[in-house]
Coordinates of C-alpha atoms in Angstrom, one line a residue:
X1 CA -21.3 10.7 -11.7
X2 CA -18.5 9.0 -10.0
X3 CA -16.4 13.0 -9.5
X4 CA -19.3 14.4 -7.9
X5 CA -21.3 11.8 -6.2
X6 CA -20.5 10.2 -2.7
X7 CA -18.4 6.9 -3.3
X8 CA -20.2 4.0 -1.6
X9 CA -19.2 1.1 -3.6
X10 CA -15.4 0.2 -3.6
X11 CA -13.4 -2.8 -4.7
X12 CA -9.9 -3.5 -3.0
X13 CA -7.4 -6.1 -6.1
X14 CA -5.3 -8.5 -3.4
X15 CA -6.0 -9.2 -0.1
X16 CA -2.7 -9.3 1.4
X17 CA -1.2 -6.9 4.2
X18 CA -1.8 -4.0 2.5
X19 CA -5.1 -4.7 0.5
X20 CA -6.6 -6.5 3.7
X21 CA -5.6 -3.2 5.6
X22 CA -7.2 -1.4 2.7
X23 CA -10.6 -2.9 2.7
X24 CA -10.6 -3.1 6.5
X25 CA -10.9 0.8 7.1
X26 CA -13.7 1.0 4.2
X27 CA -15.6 -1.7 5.5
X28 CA -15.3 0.2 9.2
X29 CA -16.1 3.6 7.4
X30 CA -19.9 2.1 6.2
X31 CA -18.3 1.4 3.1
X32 CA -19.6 -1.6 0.6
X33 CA -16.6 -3.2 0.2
X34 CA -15.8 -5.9 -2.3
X35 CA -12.5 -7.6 -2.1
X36 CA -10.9 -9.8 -4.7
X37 CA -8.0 -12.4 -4.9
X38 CA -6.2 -14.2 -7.4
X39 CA -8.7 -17.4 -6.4
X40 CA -11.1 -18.5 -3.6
X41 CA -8.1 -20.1 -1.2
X42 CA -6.2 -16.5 -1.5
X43 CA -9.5 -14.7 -0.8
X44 CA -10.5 -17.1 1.9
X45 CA -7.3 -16.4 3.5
X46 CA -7.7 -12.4 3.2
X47 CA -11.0 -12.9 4.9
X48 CA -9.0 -14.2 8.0
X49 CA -6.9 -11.3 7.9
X50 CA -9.4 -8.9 8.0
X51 CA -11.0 -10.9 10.6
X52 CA -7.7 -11.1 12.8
X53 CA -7.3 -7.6 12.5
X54 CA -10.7 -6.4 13.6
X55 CA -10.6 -9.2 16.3
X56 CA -7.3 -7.4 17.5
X57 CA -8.4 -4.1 17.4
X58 CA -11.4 -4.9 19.7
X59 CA -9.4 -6.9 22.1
X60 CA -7.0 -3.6 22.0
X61 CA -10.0 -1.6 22.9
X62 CA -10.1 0.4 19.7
X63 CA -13.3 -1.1 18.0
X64 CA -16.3 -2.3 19.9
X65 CA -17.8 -6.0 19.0
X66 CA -21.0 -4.8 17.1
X67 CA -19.2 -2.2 15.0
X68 CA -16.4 -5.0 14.1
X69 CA -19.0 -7.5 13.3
X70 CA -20.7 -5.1 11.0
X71 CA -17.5 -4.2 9.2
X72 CA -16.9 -7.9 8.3
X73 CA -20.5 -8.1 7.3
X74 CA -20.1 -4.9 4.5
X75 CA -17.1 -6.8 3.2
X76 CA -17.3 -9.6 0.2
X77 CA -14.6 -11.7 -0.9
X78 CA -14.1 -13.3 -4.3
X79 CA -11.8 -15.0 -6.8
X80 CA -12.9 -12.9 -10.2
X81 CA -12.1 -10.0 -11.3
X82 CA -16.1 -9.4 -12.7
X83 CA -16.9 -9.1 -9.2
X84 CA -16.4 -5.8 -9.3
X85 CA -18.2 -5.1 -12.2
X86 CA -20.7 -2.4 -10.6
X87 CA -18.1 -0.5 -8.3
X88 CA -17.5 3.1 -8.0
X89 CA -14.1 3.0 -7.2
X90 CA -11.3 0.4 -7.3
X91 CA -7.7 0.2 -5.4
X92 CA -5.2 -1.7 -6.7
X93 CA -2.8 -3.1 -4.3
X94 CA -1.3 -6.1 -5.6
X95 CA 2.6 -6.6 -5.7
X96 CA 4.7 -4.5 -6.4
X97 CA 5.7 -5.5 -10.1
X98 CA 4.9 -2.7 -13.0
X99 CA 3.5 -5.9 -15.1
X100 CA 1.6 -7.5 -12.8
X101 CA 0.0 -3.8 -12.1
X102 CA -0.1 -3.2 -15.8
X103 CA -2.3 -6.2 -16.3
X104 CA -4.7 -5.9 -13.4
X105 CA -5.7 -2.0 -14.9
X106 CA -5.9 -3.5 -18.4
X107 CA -8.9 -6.0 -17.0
X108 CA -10.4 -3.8 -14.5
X109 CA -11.0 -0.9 -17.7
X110 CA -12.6 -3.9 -19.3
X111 CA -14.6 -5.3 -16.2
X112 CA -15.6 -1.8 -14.6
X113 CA -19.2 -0.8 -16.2
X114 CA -19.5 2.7 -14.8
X115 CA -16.7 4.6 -17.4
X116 CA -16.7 7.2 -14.9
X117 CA -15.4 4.6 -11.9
X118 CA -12.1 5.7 -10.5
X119 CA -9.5 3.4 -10.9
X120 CA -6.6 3.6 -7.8
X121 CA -3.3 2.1 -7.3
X122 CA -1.7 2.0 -4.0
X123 CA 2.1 1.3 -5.7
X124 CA 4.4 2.9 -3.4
X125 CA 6.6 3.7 -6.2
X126 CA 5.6 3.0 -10.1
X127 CA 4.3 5.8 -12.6
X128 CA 0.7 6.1 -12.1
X129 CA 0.9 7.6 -15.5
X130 CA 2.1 3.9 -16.9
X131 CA -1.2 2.4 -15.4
X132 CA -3.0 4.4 -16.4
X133 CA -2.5 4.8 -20.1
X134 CA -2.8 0.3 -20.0
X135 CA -6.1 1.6 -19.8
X136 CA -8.8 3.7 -22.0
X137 CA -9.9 6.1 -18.7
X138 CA -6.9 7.7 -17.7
X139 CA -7.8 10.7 -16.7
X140 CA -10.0 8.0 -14.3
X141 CA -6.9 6.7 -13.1
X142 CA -4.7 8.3 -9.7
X143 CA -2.7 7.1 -7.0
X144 CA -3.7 6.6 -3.7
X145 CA -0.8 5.6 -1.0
X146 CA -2.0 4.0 1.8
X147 CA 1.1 3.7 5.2
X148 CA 1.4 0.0 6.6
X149 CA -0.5 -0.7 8.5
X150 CA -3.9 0.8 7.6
X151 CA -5.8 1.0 10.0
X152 CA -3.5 2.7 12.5
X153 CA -1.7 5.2 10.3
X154 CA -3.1 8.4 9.5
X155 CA -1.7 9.4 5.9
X156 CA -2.7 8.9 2.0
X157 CA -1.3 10.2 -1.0
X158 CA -3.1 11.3 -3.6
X159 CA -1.0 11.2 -6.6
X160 CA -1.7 12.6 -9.8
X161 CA -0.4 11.6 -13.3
X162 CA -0.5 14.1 -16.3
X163 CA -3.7 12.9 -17.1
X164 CA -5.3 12.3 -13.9
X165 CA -8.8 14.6 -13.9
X166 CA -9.5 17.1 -10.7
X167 CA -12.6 15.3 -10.4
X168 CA -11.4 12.2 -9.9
X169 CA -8.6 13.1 -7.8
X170 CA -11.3 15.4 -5.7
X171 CA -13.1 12.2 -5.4
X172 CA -10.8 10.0 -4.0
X173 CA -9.9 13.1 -1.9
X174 CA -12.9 13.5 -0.5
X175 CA -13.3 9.7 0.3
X176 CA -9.7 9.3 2.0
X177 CA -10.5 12.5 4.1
X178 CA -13.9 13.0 4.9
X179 CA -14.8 9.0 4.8
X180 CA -11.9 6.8 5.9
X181 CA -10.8 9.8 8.2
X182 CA -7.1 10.4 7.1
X183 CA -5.3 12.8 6.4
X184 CA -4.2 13.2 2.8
X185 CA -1.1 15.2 1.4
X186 CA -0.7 15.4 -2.6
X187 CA 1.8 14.2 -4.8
X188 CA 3.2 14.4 -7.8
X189 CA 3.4 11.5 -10.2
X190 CA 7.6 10.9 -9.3
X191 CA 8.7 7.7 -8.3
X192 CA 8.5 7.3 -4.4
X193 CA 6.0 10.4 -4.5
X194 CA 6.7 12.4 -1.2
X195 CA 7.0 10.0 1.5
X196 CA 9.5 6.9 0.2
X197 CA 11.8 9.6 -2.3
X198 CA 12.2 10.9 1.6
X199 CA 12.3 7.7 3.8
X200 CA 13.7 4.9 1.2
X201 CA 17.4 6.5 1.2
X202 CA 17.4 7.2 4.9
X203 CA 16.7 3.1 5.1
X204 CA 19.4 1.8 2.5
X205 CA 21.5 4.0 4.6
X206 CA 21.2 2.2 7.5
X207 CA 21.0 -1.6 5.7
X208 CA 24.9 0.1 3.9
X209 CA 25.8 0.9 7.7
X210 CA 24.7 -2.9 8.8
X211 CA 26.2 -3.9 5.8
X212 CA 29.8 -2.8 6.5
X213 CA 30.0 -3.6 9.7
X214 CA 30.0 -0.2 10.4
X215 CA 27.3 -1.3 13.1
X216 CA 25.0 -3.9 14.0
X217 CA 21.5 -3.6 13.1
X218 CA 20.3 -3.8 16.4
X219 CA 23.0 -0.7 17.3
X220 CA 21.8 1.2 14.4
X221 CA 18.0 0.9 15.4
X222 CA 18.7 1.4 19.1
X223 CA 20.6 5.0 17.5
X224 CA 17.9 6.4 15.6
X225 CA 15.0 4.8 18.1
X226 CA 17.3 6.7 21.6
X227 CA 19.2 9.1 19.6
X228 CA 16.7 10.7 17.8
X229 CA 13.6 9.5 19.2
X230 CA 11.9 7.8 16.1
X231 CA 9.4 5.3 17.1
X232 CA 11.2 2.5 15.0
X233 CA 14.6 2.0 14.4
X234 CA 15.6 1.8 9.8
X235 CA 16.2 -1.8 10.3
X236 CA 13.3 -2.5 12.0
X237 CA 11.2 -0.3 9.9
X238 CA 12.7 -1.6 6.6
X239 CA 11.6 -5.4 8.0
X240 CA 7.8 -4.2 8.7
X241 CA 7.6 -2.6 5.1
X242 CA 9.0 -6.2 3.2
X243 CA 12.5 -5.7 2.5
X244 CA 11.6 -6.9 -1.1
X245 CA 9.0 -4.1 -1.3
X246 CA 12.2 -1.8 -0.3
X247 CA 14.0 -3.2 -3.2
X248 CA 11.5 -2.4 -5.4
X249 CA 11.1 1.1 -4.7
X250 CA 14.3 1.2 -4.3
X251 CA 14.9 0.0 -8.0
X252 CA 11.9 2.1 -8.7
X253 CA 14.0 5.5 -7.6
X254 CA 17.4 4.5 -8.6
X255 CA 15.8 3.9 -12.3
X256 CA 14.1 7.5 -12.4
X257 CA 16.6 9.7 -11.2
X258 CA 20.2 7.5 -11.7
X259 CA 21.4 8.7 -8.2
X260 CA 23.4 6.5 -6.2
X261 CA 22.0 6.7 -2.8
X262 CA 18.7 5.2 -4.2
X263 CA 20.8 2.0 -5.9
X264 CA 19.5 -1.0 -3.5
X265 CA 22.5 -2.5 -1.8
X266 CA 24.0 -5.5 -2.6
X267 CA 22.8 -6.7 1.3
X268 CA 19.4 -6.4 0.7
X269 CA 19.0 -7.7 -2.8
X270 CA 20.6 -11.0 -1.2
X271 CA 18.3 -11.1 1.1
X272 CA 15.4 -10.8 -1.0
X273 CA 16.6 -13.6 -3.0
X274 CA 16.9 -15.6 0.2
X275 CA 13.4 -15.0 1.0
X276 CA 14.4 -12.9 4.2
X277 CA 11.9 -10.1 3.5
X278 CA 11.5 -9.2 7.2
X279 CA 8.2 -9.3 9.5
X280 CA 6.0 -10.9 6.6
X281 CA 8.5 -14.4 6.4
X282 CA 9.6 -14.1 10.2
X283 CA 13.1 -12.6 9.3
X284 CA 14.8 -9.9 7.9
X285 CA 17.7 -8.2 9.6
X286 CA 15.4 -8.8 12.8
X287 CA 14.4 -12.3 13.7
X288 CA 9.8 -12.2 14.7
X289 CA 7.1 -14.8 15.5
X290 CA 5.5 -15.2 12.3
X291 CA 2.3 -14.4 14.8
X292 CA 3.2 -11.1 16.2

């Protein structure tokens, strides 16, 4: 069973930043990993950016060659969902968009044979709850955050909805912990869960400040970066997370609890329309080589 046994098997939905990230510290914990995309260009394309990433990390002196060769090698990549057919535990981590979630959870409960398998969503801000009732295993079905980038940062959420089974959140526990080597704090199911109902204000603060005029948004990172010695100025950080994905927790908050310091500002909305979403496009409120 699925709550008591060791997971070995795992299957990682999208293949983008955060998925690729995903999949990457699996693969390196001796995990099976199975990755899929929406078709076999997208899921060739994740392949590279696992493969970038584990080339970096060696070059960086963090991984040694044989260990990041035999990560690549536990990793599959695919186009189909049926794929994943025979895996122990799934993560979700395709955009941020409560249909598009909705969907994927509604074909995984179909595709996944084991009825015991532990379905995950990495959504940064969405009711796990909503996910999981698209599905006919919900008390199969919990949250589990993973921080930008992956493989460098430390913390997971566990997240729990009302139906979410102690098993199943022990499981994924256990794995995130004793397995990927994180450290894992728990959450309830509340949009933003601990860490974003805490950080996503604290950033729409700063894009209001940039916004006014108030200050420029290289002032207002150098502030918080000298001032109060956090590793990355708002602005900055706001540009590494996707300033659409801020929007959408953003939303996400502002339609939960109707307070106004979670409303996204008009600023960022623009710039999201634009196509300015920061780090990922080569521009935000920070200008980046689309390399680095």
């Amino acid at each position: 069973m699925t709550g008591t046994a060791a997971i070995r098997r795992v299957g990682v939905v999208g293949g983008g930043q955060m998925g690729a990230g995903i999949a990457e510290v699996c693969a390196r914990a001796g995990l099976d990993t199975v990755v899929c995309e929406a078709d076999a260009t997208a899921a060739r394309a994740a392949r590279e950016r696992v493969a970038v990433s584990l080339e970096r990390a060696v070059q960086r002196g963090k991984l040694d060659r044989i260990s990041a060769e035999d990560a690549l090698a536990r990793l599959a990549f695919t186009g189909s969902l049926d794929d994943l057919a025979d895996r122990q535990l799934v993560i979700e981590a395709v955009t941020e968009n409560a249909d598009v979630k909705t969907e994927t959870f509604t074909a995984l409960d179909k595709i996944v044979a084991d009825p015991e398998a532990i379905l995950a969503t990495n959504t940064s801000s969405l009711p796990v709850m909503r996910l999981g009732m698209a599905t006919a295993r919900a008390d199969r079905v919990v949250g589990l955050h993973f921080f930008n980038p992956v493989p460098v940062l430390p913390l997971v959420e566990v997240v729990s909805s009302l139906h979410s089974s102690q098993a199943a959140l022990k499981a994924v526990e256990v794995l995130a912990r004793d397995t990927l080597g994180k450290t894992v704090i728990r959450s309830r199911d509340r949009a933003g869960f601990v860490v974003n109902a805490l950080l996503v204000p604290y950033l729409l603060s700063a894009i209001r400040m940039a916004e006014s005029g108030f200050a420029t948004a290289v002032d207002v990172d150098a502030g918080m970066e000298l001032g109060c010695a956090h590793p990355m100025g708002p602005l900055k950080l706001a540009d590494l997370i996707g300033l659409d994905t801020v929007a959408a927790i953003a939303e996400a908050l502002y339609d939960e609890f109707k307070e106004p310091f979670y409303a996204p500002p008009p600023l960022l909305m623009r710039m999201v329309q634009a196509g300015l979403l920061g780090r990922k496009t080569g521009r935000g409120f920070h200008t980046y080589d689309r390399d680095c």
